[in-house]
Amino acid sequence: MHWSSKDKRSASSPKFRWMEEQGANGRRSERHFIPLFVMRKEYAKKLKMYYYVGRVESYANLHATQRHDDGKTISLMTADLRLAKPLSTELYRHLTGQIDA
């Protein structure tokens, strides 16, 4: 799953420093639990409704990037995440807008 952080995050943010310090190749141990909550883009401004989708098992390609919004440059982090268990088909379709729940 390709993931983007909240706005105004960088590699020096405490959360990402902690992730990088936890081991080679982004592998997490059981004692370093990283829960993943996601939001449908359509809900971002109105509802702020998050879904718990599972525990991050590992990640790759964690890096800083930027996006542009109304002439402003916004810093954020992106990574490719692997969950401990796959999402259900129904939840995946709902989150990606393929069905409404």
Coordinates of N, CA and C in Angstrom, one line a residue, residues 38-40 43-44 46-51 94:
V38 N -6.5 4.9 8.1 CA -6.6 5.6 6.8 C -8.0 6.3 6.7
M39 N -8.1 7.2 5.8 CA -9.3 8.0 5.6 C -9.6 8.0 4.1
R40 N -10.9 7.9 3.7 CA -11.2 8.1 2.3 C -11.0 9.5 2.0
Y43 N -13.8 12.0 2.4 CA -14.2 12.3 3.8 C -13.3 13.3 4.4
A44 N -12.2 13.6 3.8 CA -11.1 14.3 4.5 C -11.5 15.7 5.1
K46 N -14.8 16.9 5.4 CA -16.1 16.9 6.1 C -16.2 16.1 7.4
L47 N -15.8 14.8 7.3 CA -16.1 13.9 8.3 C -14.9 13.5 9.2
K48 N -13.7 13.6 8.7 CA -12.6 13.2 9.5 C -12.8 11.7 10.1
M49 N -13.3 10.8 9.3 CA -13.6 9.5 9.7 C -12.4 8.6 9.3
Y50 N -11.8 7.9 10.3 CA -10.6 7.0 10.0 C -11.1 5.6 10.2
Y51 N -10.4 4.7 9.4 CA -10.6 3.3 9.5 C -9.3 2.6 10.0
H94 N -14.3 -0.1 -0.5 CA -14.9 1.1 0.1 C -13.9 2.2 0.2

